[in-house]
Coordinates of N, CA and C and ligand atoms in Angstrom, one line a residue:
X8 N 46.3 28.9 37.5 CA 45.9 28.3 36.2 C 45.9 29.4 35.1
X9 N 46.3 29.0 33.9 CA 46.4 29.9 32.8 C 45.1 29.8 32.0
X10 N 44.2 30.8 32.1 CA 42.9 30.7 31.4 C 42.9 31.9 30.4
X11 N 42.5 31.5 29.2 CA 42.4 32.5 28.1 C 41.1 33.3 28.2
X12 N 40.0 32.6 28.4 CA 38.7 33.3 28.5 C 37.7 32.5 29.3
X13 N 36.7 33.2 29.8 CA 35.6 32.5 30.5 C 34.3 33.2 30.1
X14 N 33.4 32.5 29.6 CA 32.1 33.2 29.1 C 30.9 32.2 29.2
X15 N 29.8 32.9 29.1 CA 28.5 32.1 29.1 C 27.9 32.3 27.7
X16 N 27.6 31.2 27.1 CA 26.9 31.3 25.7 C 26.1 30.0 25.5
X17 N 25.6 29.8 24.3 CA 24.9 28.6 24.0 C 25.9 27.6 23.4
X18 N 25.8 26.4 23.8 CA 26.6 25.4 23.1 C 26.4 25.4 21.6
X19 N 27.5 25.6 20.9 CA 27.3 25.7 19.5 C 27.7 24.5 18.6
X20 N 28.0 23.4 19.3 CA 28.5 22.2 18.6 C 27.8 21.0 19.1
X21 N 27.8 20.0 18.3 CA 27.3 18.6 18.6 C 25.8 18.6 18.8
X22 N 25.3 17.4 19.3 CA 23.9 17.3 19.5 C 23.4 18.1 20.7
X23 N 24.3 18.7 21.4 CA 23.9 19.6 22.6 C 23.7 21.0 22.2
X24 N 23.7 21.3 20.9 CA 23.6 22.7 20.4 C 22.4 23.4 21.0
X25 N 22.5 24.7 21.3 CA 21.4 25.5 21.7 C 21.2 25.6 23.2
X26 N 21.9 24.8 24.1 CA 21.6 24.9 25.5 C 22.7 25.7 26.2
X27 N 22.4 26.4 27.3 CA 23.4 27.3 27.9 C 24.6 26.6 28.5
X28 N 25.7 27.1 28.2 CA 27.0 26.5 28.7 C 27.9 27.6 29.2
X29 N 28.6 27.3 30.3 CA 29.8 28.1 30.7 C 31.0 27.5 30.0
X30 N 31.9 28.4 29.4 CA 33.1 27.9 28.8 C 34.3 28.4 29.5
X31 N 35.2 27.6 29.9 CA 36.4 28.0 30.6 C 37.6 27.5 29.6
X32 N 38.1 28.5 28.9 CA 39.1 28.2 27.9 C 40.5 28.2 28.4
X33 N 41.1 27.0 28.6 CA 42.5 26.9 29.0 C 43.5 27.4 27.9
X34 N 44.6 28.0 28.4 CA 45.6 28.4 27.4 C 46.6 27.2 27.1
X35 N 47.1 27.3 25.9 CA 48.1 26.3 25.5 C 47.5 25.1 24.7
X36 N 48.1 24.8 23.6 CA 47.7 23.6 22.8 C 48.9 22.9 22.3
X37 N 48.9 21.6 22.3 CA 50.0 20.8 21.7 C 49.8 20.5 20.2
X38 N 48.7 21.0 19.6 CA 48.6 20.8 18.2 C 48.4 22.2 17.5
X39 N 48.4 22.2 16.2 CA 48.2 23.4 15.4 C 47.3 23.0 14.2
X40 N 46.1 22.7 14.4 CA 45.2 22.3 13.4 C 45.0 23.4 12.3
X41 N 44.9 23.0 11.1 CA 44.7 24.0 10.0 C 43.5 24.8 10.2
X42 N 42.4 24.2 10.8 CA 41.1 24.9 10.8 C 40.9 25.5 12.2
X43 N 41.9 25.6 13.0 CA 41.7 26.1 14.4 C 41.0 27.5 14.4
X44 N 39.9 27.6 15.2 CA 39.2 28.8 15.4 C 39.6 29.6 16.7
X45 N 40.5 29.0 17.4 CA 40.9 29.7 18.7 C 42.4 29.8 18.8
X46 N 43.1 30.3 17.8 CA 44.6 30.4 17.8 C 45.1 31.3 19.0
X47 N 44.2 32.2 19.5 CA 44.6 33.0 20.6 C 44.9 32.1 21.8
X48 N 44.4 30.9 21.9 CA 44.6 30.1 23.0 C 45.9 29.2 22.9
X49 N 46.7 29.4 21.8 CA 47.9 28.7 21.7 C 48.9 29.1 22.7
X50 N 48.9 30.4 23.0 CA 50.0 30.9 23.9 C 49.3 31.4 25.2
X51 N 50.1 31.5 26.3 CA 49.6 32.0 27.5 C 49.4 33.5 27.5
X52 N 48.2 33.9 27.8 CA 47.8 35.3 27.7 C 48.0 36.0 29.1
X53 N 48.5 37.2 29.1 CA 48.7 37.9 30.4 C 47.4 38.1 31.2
X54 N 46.3 38.2 30.4 CA 45.0 38.4 31.1 C 43.9 37.4 30.6
X55 N 43.0 37.1 31.4 CA 41.8 36.3 31.1 C 40.6 37.2 30.8
X56 N 40.1 37.0 29.6 CA 38.9 37.8 29.2 C 37.6 37.1 29.7
X57 N 36.9 37.9 30.4 CA 35.6 37.3 31.0 C 34.4 38.0 30.4
X58 N 33.5 37.3 29.8 CA 32.4 38.0 29.2 C 31.1 37.2 29.4
X59 N 30.2 37.9 30.1 CA 28.8 37.3 30.5 C 27.8 38.3 30.1
X60 N 26.8 37.9 29.3 CA 25.7 38.8 29.0 C 26.2 40.2 28.4
X61 N 27.2 40.1 27.6 CA 27.7 41.3 26.9 C 28.6 42.2 27.8
X62 N 28.7 41.9 29.1 CA 29.6 42.6 30.0 C 30.9 42.0 30.1
X63 N 32.0 42.8 29.9 CA 33.3 42.2 29.9 C 34.2 42.7 31.0
X64 N 35.1 41.9 31.4 CA 36.1 42.3 32.4 C 37.4 41.4 32.2
X65 N 38.5 41.8 32.8 CA 39.7 41.1 32.7 C 40.3 40.8 34.0
X66 N 40.9 39.6 34.1 CA 41.7 39.2 35.4 C 43.1 38.8 34.9
X67 N 44.1 39.1 35.8 CA 45.5 38.7 35.4 C 45.7 37.3 35.6
X68 N 46.4 36.7 34.7 CA 46.8 35.3 34.8 C 48.1 35.2 35.7
X69 N 48.3 34.1 36.4 CA 47.4 33.0 36.6 C 46.2 33.3 37.5
X70 N 45.1 32.6 37.2 CA 43.9 32.8 38.1 C 44.0 31.8 39.2
X71 N 43.4 32.2 40.3 CA 43.3 31.2 41.5 C 42.0 30.5 41.4
X72 N 41.9 29.4 42.1 CA 40.6 28.7 42.2 C 39.6 29.5 42.9
X73 N 40.0 30.3 43.9 CA 39.1 31.2 44.6 C 38.4 32.2 43.6
X74 N 39.2 32.8 42.7 CA 38.7 33.7 41.7 C 37.7 33.0 40.8
X75 N 38.0 31.8 40.4 CA 37.2 31.0 39.5 C 35.8 30.7 40.2
X76 N 36.0 30.2 41.5 CA 34.8 29.9 42.3 C 33.8 31.1 42.4
X77 N 34.4 32.2 42.8 CA 33.6 33.4 42.9 C 32.8 33.8 41.7
X78 N 33.6 33.7 40.5 CA 33.0 34.0 39.2 C 31.9 33.1 38.8
X79 N 32.1 31.8 39.1 CA 31.2 30.8 38.5 C 30.0 30.4 39.4
X80 N 30.2 30.6 40.7 CA 29.2 30.0 41.6 C 27.8 30.5 41.4
X81 N 27.5 31.7 40.9 CA 26.1 32.1 40.6 C 25.5 31.2 39.5
X82 N 26.3 30.4 38.8 CA 25.8 29.6 37.7 C 25.7 28.1 38.0
X83 N 25.6 27.8 39.3 CA 25.5 26.4 39.6 C 24.3 25.8 38.9
X84 N 24.4 24.6 38.5 CA 23.3 23.9 37.8 C 23.5 24.0 36.3
X85 N 24.4 24.8 35.8 CA 24.7 24.9 34.4 C 25.7 23.8 34.0
X86 N 25.8 23.6 32.7 CA 26.9 22.8 32.1 C 28.1 23.7 32.1
X87 N 29.3 23.1 32.4 CA 30.5 23.9 32.3 C 31.5 23.1 31.4
X88 N 31.9 23.7 30.4 CA 32.9 23.1 29.4 C 34.3 23.6 29.7
X89 N 35.2 22.6 29.9 CA 36.6 22.9 29.9 C 37.1 22.8 28.5
X90 N 37.6 23.9 27.9 CA 38.0 23.8 26.5 C 39.3 24.5 26.4
X91 N 39.8 24.7 25.2 CA 41.1 25.3 25.0 C 41.2 25.9 23.6
X92 N 42.4 25.8 23.1 CA 43.6 25.1 23.6 C 43.3 23.6 24.0
X93 N 44.1 23.1 24.8 CA 43.9 21.7 25.3 C 44.0 21.7 26.8
X94 N 42.9 21.5 27.5 CA 42.8 21.6 28.9 C 43.8 20.6 29.6
X95 N 44.0 19.4 29.0 CA 44.8 18.4 29.7 C 46.3 18.7 29.8
X96 N 46.7 19.8 29.1 CA 48.1 20.3 29.3 C 48.3 20.9 30.6
X97 N 47.2 21.3 31.3 CA 47.2 21.8 32.7 C 46.5 20.9 33.6
X98 N 47.0 19.7 33.7 CA 46.2 18.6 34.4 C 46.0 19.0 35.9
X99 N 47.0 19.6 36.5 CA 46.8 19.9 38.0 C 45.7 21.0 38.1
X100 N 45.7 22.0 37.3 CA 44.7 23.1 37.3 C 43.3 22.5 37.1
X101 N 43.3 21.6 36.1 CA 42.0 21.0 35.8 C 41.5 20.2 37.0
X102 N 42.3 19.4 37.6 CA 41.9 18.6 38.8 C 41.5 19.5 39.9
X103 N 42.1 20.7 40.1 CA 41.7 21.6 41.1 C 40.3 22.1 40.8
X104 N 40.1 22.5 39.6 CA 38.7 22.9 39.2 C 37.7 21.8 39.5
X105 N 38.0 20.6 39.1 CA 37.0 19.6 39.2 C 36.7 19.2 40.7
X106 N 37.7 19.4 41.5 CA 37.4 19.1 42.9 C 36.8 20.2 43.7
X107 N 37.0 21.5 43.3 CA 36.6 22.6 44.0 C 35.2 23.2 43.5
X108 N 35.0 23.1 42.2 CA 33.7 23.7 41.7 C 32.6 22.7 41.9
X109 N 31.6 23.2 42.6 CA 30.5 22.3 43.0 C 29.2 22.7 42.3
X110 N 28.4 21.7 41.9 CA 27.1 21.9 41.4 C 27.0 22.2 39.9
X111 N 28.1 21.7 39.2 CA 28.1 21.9 37.7 C 28.0 20.5 37.1
X112 N 27.6 20.5 35.8 CA 27.8 19.3 35.0 C 29.0 19.5 34.1
X113 N 30.0 18.7 34.2 CA 31.3 19.0 33.5 C 31.4 18.3 32.2
X114 N 31.8 19.1 31.2 CA 32.0 18.7 29.9 C 33.5 18.9 29.5
X115 N 34.1 18.0 28.9 CA 35.5 18.1 28.6 C 35.7 18.1 27.1
X116 N 36.2 19.2 26.6 CA 36.4 19.4 25.1 C 37.9 19.1 24.9
X117 N 38.2 18.0 24.3 CA 39.7 17.6 24.2 C 40.0 17.2 22.8
X118 N 41.3 17.4 22.5 CA 41.8 16.9 21.2 C 42.1 15.4 21.2
X119 N 42.0 14.8 22.4 CA 42.2 13.4 22.6 C 43.6 12.8 22.2
X120 N 44.6 13.6 22.4 CA 45.9 13.2 22.0 C 46.9 13.0 23.2
X121 N 46.4 13.2 24.4 CA 47.3 13.2 25.6 C 46.8 12.1 26.6
X122 N 46.8 10.9 26.2 CA 46.3 9.8 27.2 C 47.1 9.8 28.5
X123 N 48.3 10.2 28.4 CA 49.1 10.1 29.7 C 48.7 11.1 30.7
X124 N 48.0 12.1 30.3 CA 47.5 13.2 31.2 C 46.2 12.8 31.9
X125 N 45.6 11.7 31.5 CA 44.3 11.4 32.1 C 44.5 10.8 33.6
X126 N 43.6 11.0 34.5 CA 43.8 10.6 35.8 C 42.4 10.2 36.5
X127 N 42.5 9.5 37.6 CA 41.2 9.1 38.3 C 40.4 10.2 38.6
X128 N 40.9 11.4 39.1 CA 40.1 12.5 39.5 C 39.3 13.0 38.3
X129 N 40.0 13.1 37.1 CA 39.4 13.6 35.9 C 38.3 12.6 35.5
X130 N 38.6 11.3 35.5 CA 37.6 10.3 35.2 C 36.3 10.4 36.0
X131 N 36.5 10.6 37.3 CA 35.3 10.6 38.2 C 34.4 11.8 38.1
X132 N 35.0 12.9 37.6 CA 34.2 14.2 37.6 C 33.6 14.5 36.2
X133 N 34.2 14.1 35.2 CA 33.7 14.6 33.8 C 32.5 13.8 33.5
X134 N 31.4 14.5 33.1 CA 30.2 13.8 32.7 C 30.1 13.5 31.3
X135 N 30.6 14.4 30.4 CA 30.6 14.2 29.0 C 32.0 14.5 28.4
X136 N 32.4 13.6 27.6 CA 33.7 13.8 26.8 C 33.4 14.1 25.4
X137 N 33.9 15.3 25.0 CA 33.8 15.6 23.5 C 35.2 15.6 23.0
X138 N 35.4 14.5 22.2 CA 36.8 14.2 21.7 C 36.9 14.4 20.2
X139 N 37.8 15.3 19.8 CA 38.0 15.5 18.4 C 38.8 14.3 17.8
X140 N 38.4 14.0 16.5 CA 39.3 13.0 15.8 C 40.2 13.9 14.9
X141 N 41.5 13.8 15.0 CA 42.4 14.6 14.3 C 43.0 13.9 13.1
X142 N 42.7 14.4 11.9 CA 43.0 13.7 10.7 C 44.3 14.3 10.2
X143 N 45.1 13.4 9.5 CA 46.4 13.8 9.0 C 46.3 15.1 8.1
X144 N 45.3 15.2 7.3 CA 45.1 16.4 6.4 C 45.1 17.7 7.2
X145 N 44.7 17.6 8.4 CA 44.5 18.9 9.2 C 45.7 19.1 10.1
X146 N 46.4 18.1 10.5 CA 47.5 18.3 11.5 C 48.9 17.8 11.0
X147 N 48.9 17.2 9.8 CA 50.2 16.9 9.2 C 50.8 15.6 9.7
X148 N 50.1 14.9 10.6 CA 50.7 13.6 11.0 C 49.5 12.6 11.4
X149 N 49.9 11.4 11.5 CA 48.8 10.4 11.8 C 48.8 10.1 13.3
X150 N 47.7 10.4 14.0 CA 47.6 10.2 15.4 C 46.6 9.1 15.8
X151 N 46.2 8.3 14.9 CA 45.2 7.3 15.2 C 45.6 6.4 16.4
X152 N 46.9 6.0 16.4 CA 47.3 5.1 17.5 C 47.1 5.8 18.9
X153 N 47.6 7.0 19.0 CA 47.4 7.8 20.2 C 46.0 8.0 20.6
X154 N 45.2 8.3 19.6 CA 43.7 8.6 19.8 C 43.0 7.3 20.2
X155 N 43.5 6.2 19.7 CA 42.9 4.9 20.1 C 43.1 4.7 21.6
X156 N 44.4 4.9 22.0 CA 44.7 4.7 23.4 C 43.9 5.7 24.3
X157 N 43.7 6.9 23.9 CA 43.0 7.9 24.6 C 41.5 7.4 24.7
X158 N 41.0 7.0 23.6 CA 39.6 6.6 23.6 C 39.4 5.4 24.5
X159 N 40.2 4.4 24.4 CA 40.1 3.2 25.2 C 40.0 3.5 26.7
X160 N 40.8 4.5 27.2 CA 40.9 4.9 28.6 C 39.6 5.6 29.0
X161 N 39.1 6.5 28.2 CA 37.9 7.2 28.6 C 36.6 6.3 28.5
X162 N 36.7 5.4 27.5 CA 35.6 4.5 27.3 C 35.3 3.6 28.6
X163 N 36.4 3.3 29.3 CA 36.3 2.4 30.5 C 35.5 3.1 31.6
X164 N 35.4 4.4 31.5 CA 34.6 5.1 32.6 C 33.1 5.0 32.4
X165 N 32.7 4.6 31.2 CA 31.3 4.4 30.9 C 30.5 5.7 30.7
X166 N 31.2 6.8 30.7 CA 30.5 8.1 30.5 C 30.2 8.4 29.0
X167 N 29.4 9.4 28.8 CA 29.0 9.7 27.4 C 30.2 10.2 26.7
X168 N 30.4 9.7 25.5 CA 31.5 10.2 24.6 C 30.9 10.7 23.3
X169 N 31.3 11.9 22.9 CA 30.9 12.4 21.6 C 32.2 12.6 20.8
X170 N 32.3 11.9 19.7 CA 33.4 12.0 18.8 C 33.0 13.1 17.8
X171 N 34.0 14.0 17.5 CA 33.7 15.1 16.6 C 34.8 15.1 15.5
X172 N 34.4 15.2 14.3 CA 35.4 15.3 13.2 C 35.0 16.6 12.3
X173 N 36.0 17.4 12.1 CA 35.8 18.6 11.3 C 36.1 18.3 9.9
X174 N 35.1 18.7 9.1 CA 35.2 18.5 7.6 C 35.7 19.7 6.9
X175 N 36.7 19.6 6.2 CA 37.3 20.8 5.4 C 37.5 20.3 4.0
X176 N 37.8 21.3 3.1 CA 38.0 20.9 1.7 C 39.3 20.0 1.5
X177 N 40.1 19.9 2.5 CA 41.3 19.0 2.4 C 41.1 17.7 3.0
X178 N 40.0 17.5 3.7 CA 39.7 16.1 4.2 C 39.4 15.1 3.1
X179 N 40.1 14.0 3.1 CA 40.0 13.1 2.0 C 38.9 12.0 2.3
X180 N 38.4 11.4 1.3 CA 37.4 10.3 1.5 C 38.0 9.1 2.1
X181 N 39.3 8.9 1.9 CA 40.0 7.8 2.6 C 40.0 8.1 4.1
X182 N 40.2 9.3 4.5 CA 40.1 9.7 5.9 C 38.7 9.5 6.5
X183 N 37.7 9.8 5.7 CA 36.3 9.6 6.1 C 36.0 8.1 6.4
X184 N 36.6 7.3 5.5 CA 36.4 5.8 5.7 C 37.1 5.3 7.0
X185 N 38.2 5.9 7.2 CA 39.0 5.6 8.4 C 38.2 6.0 9.7
X186 N 37.6 7.2 9.6 CA 36.8 7.7 10.8 C 35.7 6.7 11.0
X187 N 35.0 6.3 9.9 CA 33.8 5.4 10.1 C 34.3 4.1 10.6
X188 N 35.4 3.5 10.1 CA 35.9 2.3 10.6 C 36.1 2.3 12.1
X189 N 36.7 3.4 12.6 CA 37.0 3.6 14.0 C 35.7 3.7 14.8
X190 N 34.8 4.5 14.3 CA 33.5 4.7 15.0 C 32.8 3.3 15.2
X191 N 32.8 2.5 14.2 CA 32.1 1.2 14.3 C 32.9 0.3 15.3
X192 N 34.2 0.3 15.3 CA 35.0 -0.5 16.2 C 34.8 0.0 17.6
X193 N 34.8 1.3 17.8 CA 34.8 1.9 19.2 C 33.4 1.8 19.8
X194 N 32.4 1.7 19.0 CA 31.0 1.5 19.5 C 30.9 0.3 20.4
X195 N 31.8 -0.7 20.0 CA 31.8 -2.0 20.8 C 32.3 -1.8 22.2
X196 N 33.0 -0.7 22.5 CA 33.7 -0.6 23.8 C 32.9 0.2 24.8
X197 N 31.8 0.9 24.3 CA 31.0 1.7 25.3 C 29.6 1.8 24.8
X198 N 28.7 2.0 25.8 CA 27.3 2.1 25.4 C 26.9 3.5 24.8
X199 N 27.6 4.5 25.4 CA 27.1 5.8 25.0 C 28.1 6.6 24.1
X200 N 28.1 6.2 22.8 CA 29.0 6.9 21.9 C 28.2 7.5 20.7
X201 N 28.5 8.7 20.4 CA 27.9 9.3 19.2 C 29.0 10.0 18.4
X202 N 28.6 10.3 17.2 CA 29.6 10.9 16.3 C 29.0 12.2 15.6
X203 N 29.7 13.3 15.7 CA 29.3 14.5 15.0 C 30.2 14.8 13.8
X204 N 29.7 14.9 12.6 CA 30.4 15.4 11.5 C 30.2 16.9 11.5
X205 N 31.2 17.7 11.6 CA 31.1 19.1 11.7 C 31.8 19.9 10.6
X206 N 31.0 20.3 9.6 CA 31.6 21.0 8.5 C 32.1 22.3 9.0
X207 N 33.3 22.7 8.5 CA 33.9 24.0 8.9 C 33.1 25.2 8.4
X208 N 33.0 26.2 9.3 CA 32.3 27.4 8.9 C 33.4 28.5 8.8
X209 N 33.1 29.4 7.8 CA 34.0 30.6 7.7 C 33.1 31.7 7.2
X210 N 33.3 32.9 7.7 CA 32.5 34.1 7.4 C 31.0 33.7 7.5
X211 N 30.7 33.0 8.6 CA 29.3 32.6 8.9 C 28.7 31.7 7.9
X212 N 29.5 31.1 7.0 CA 29.0 30.2 6.0 C 29.6 28.8 6.1
X213 N 28.8 27.8 5.9 CA 29.4 26.4 5.9 C 30.2 26.2 4.6
X214 N 31.4 25.7 4.8 CA 32.3 25.4 3.7 C 31.9 24.1 3.1
X215 N 31.7 24.1 1.8 CA 31.3 22.9 1.1 C 32.5 22.1 0.8
X216 N 32.4 20.7 0.8 CA 33.5 19.9 0.5 C 33.0 18.5 0.1
X217 N 33.8 17.7 -0.5 CA 33.4 16.3 -0.8 C 33.2 15.5 0.5
X218 N 34.0 15.8 1.5 CA 33.8 15.1 2.8 C 32.4 15.4 3.4
X219 N 31.9 16.6 3.2 CA 30.6 17.0 3.7 C 29.5 16.2 2.9
X220 N 29.7 16.1 1.6 CA 28.7 15.2 0.9 C 28.7 13.8 1.4
X221 N 29.9 13.3 1.6 CA 30.1 11.9 2.1 C 29.4 11.8 3.4
X222 N 29.6 12.7 4.3 CA 29.1 12.7 5.6 C 27.5 12.7 5.6
X223 N 27.0 13.5 4.7 CA 25.6 13.6 4.5 C 25.0 12.2 4.2
X224 N 25.6 11.6 3.2 CA 25.1 10.3 2.8 C 25.2 9.3 3.9
X225 N 26.4 9.3 4.6 CA 26.6 8.4 5.7 C 25.6 8.6 6.8
X226 N 25.3 9.8 7.2 CA 24.4 10.1 8.2 C 23.0 9.7 7.8
X227 N 22.6 9.9 6.6 CA 21.3 9.4 6.1 C 21.2 7.9 6.2
X228 N 22.3 7.2 6.1 CA 22.3 5.7 6.1 C 22.2 5.1 7.5
X229 N 22.3 5.9 8.5 CA 22.5 5.4 9.9 C 21.3 5.8 10.8
X230 N 20.4 4.8 11.0 CA 19.1 5.2 11.6 C 19.0 5.4 13.1
X231 N 20.1 5.0 13.9 CA 19.9 5.0 15.4 C 20.0 6.4 16.1
X232 N 20.2 7.4 15.3 CA 20.3 8.8 15.9 C 21.6 9.0 16.6
X233 N 22.6 8.2 16.4 CA 23.9 8.4 17.1 C 24.9 9.1 16.2
X234 N 24.5 9.3 14.9 CA 25.4 10.0 14.0 C 24.8 11.3 13.5
X235 N 25.5 12.4 13.6 CA 24.9 13.7 13.3 C 25.8 14.5 12.4
X236 N 25.2 15.3 11.5 CA 25.9 16.2 10.7 C 25.4 17.6 11.1
X237 N 26.2 18.3 11.8 CA 25.8 19.6 12.4 C 26.9 20.7 12.3
X238 N 26.6 21.8 11.6 CA 27.6 22.8 11.6 C 27.7 23.6 13.0
X239 N 28.7 24.3 13.2 CA 28.8 25.2 14.4 C 27.7 26.2 14.3
X240 N 26.9 26.4 15.3 CA 25.8 27.4 15.2 C 26.3 28.8 15.8
X241 N 27.3 28.8 16.6 CA 27.7 30.2 17.2 C 28.2 31.2 16.2
X242 N 28.9 30.8 15.1 CA 29.3 31.8 14.1 C 28.0 32.3 13.4
X243 N 27.1 31.4 13.2 CA 25.9 31.8 12.4 C 25.0 32.7 13.3
X244 N 24.9 32.4 14.6 CA 24.1 33.3 15.5 C 24.8 34.5 15.9
X245 N 26.1 34.5 15.6 CA 27.0 35.6 16.0 C 27.0 35.9 17.5
X246 N 27.2 34.7 18.2 CA 27.4 34.8 19.6 C 28.7 34.2 20.0
X247 N 29.2 34.4 21.2 CA 30.6 33.9 21.5 C 30.7 32.3 21.4
Ligands
2KA18 N1 29.1 28.9 21.5 C1 30.2 28.1 21.5 N2 30.1 26.8 21.5 C2 31.2 26.0 21.5 N3 31.3 24.7 21.5 C3 32.6 24.4 21.6 C4 33.4 25.5 21.7 C5 34.8 25.5 21.9 O1 35.5 26.4 21.5 O2 35.2 24.6 22.6 C6 32.5 26.6 21.6 C7 32.6 28.0 21.6 O3 33.7 28.6 21.6 N4 31.4 28.7 21.6
SF4_19 S1 43.4 21.0 19.1 FE1 41.8 22.5 19.1 S2 42.7 24.3 20.0 FE2 44.4 23.0 19.4 S3 45.0 23.7 17.4 FE3 43.5 22.0 17.1 S4 41.5 23.0 16.9 FE4 43.0 24.5 17.8
MG20 MG1 35.6 26.9 19.4

């Protein structure tokens, strides 16, 4: 498996912020979002950067499942996030991880654009799906139809799904209306759905935008606690 980095930190996004997470960052991505904060994961890296408690080491790619098991087994009981890049581009490697790594709670960080890569093994092991909503202003094309197919398939599993949308100065209010329309429609398909509006951060500061103002008002108007406006906390805390 081609892994860009493996590290332990606090979850810096969504309503799970502040709790310890292992991150396994898969190499390769099928998108090139304007706001991407992990461009290093676009390409396959010759080495995997491992950093735990400020100690770093490197392993040559590809990594074996035995290497991964040795590295992660002291952390059984922790949440483990498969992130990227886009982990579903390496479906077989992901399935190997899911069937061999024992004693973790699995979190899937996905751009939600590869419904054809989903499989029964993935469905049975992932506990929480964190799915980005990719807007045309950030990726240059409309992917709603594909994202709808992706969402419908993961919703059938009944697992927790967190939708995440990144707010940037180029995000339009029409796009925000579209996000909201989909959130309301998709809520009908599953019991455990929440939405995080995530304003972009740069230089440890939250970037102001009209979509951020819009999201603030929308979040205030929604009382059930399933809609959140939360910036990334890891750049602010200056942690990985
Ligand atoms: N602290 C921290 N929290 C995160 N939440 C999602 C991340 C990601 O890149 O997938 C991430 C990350 O890279 N670091
Ligand atoms: S999907 Fe994620 S990793 Fe890929 S380009 Fe977009 S933000 Fe970056
Ligand atoms: Mg990140």
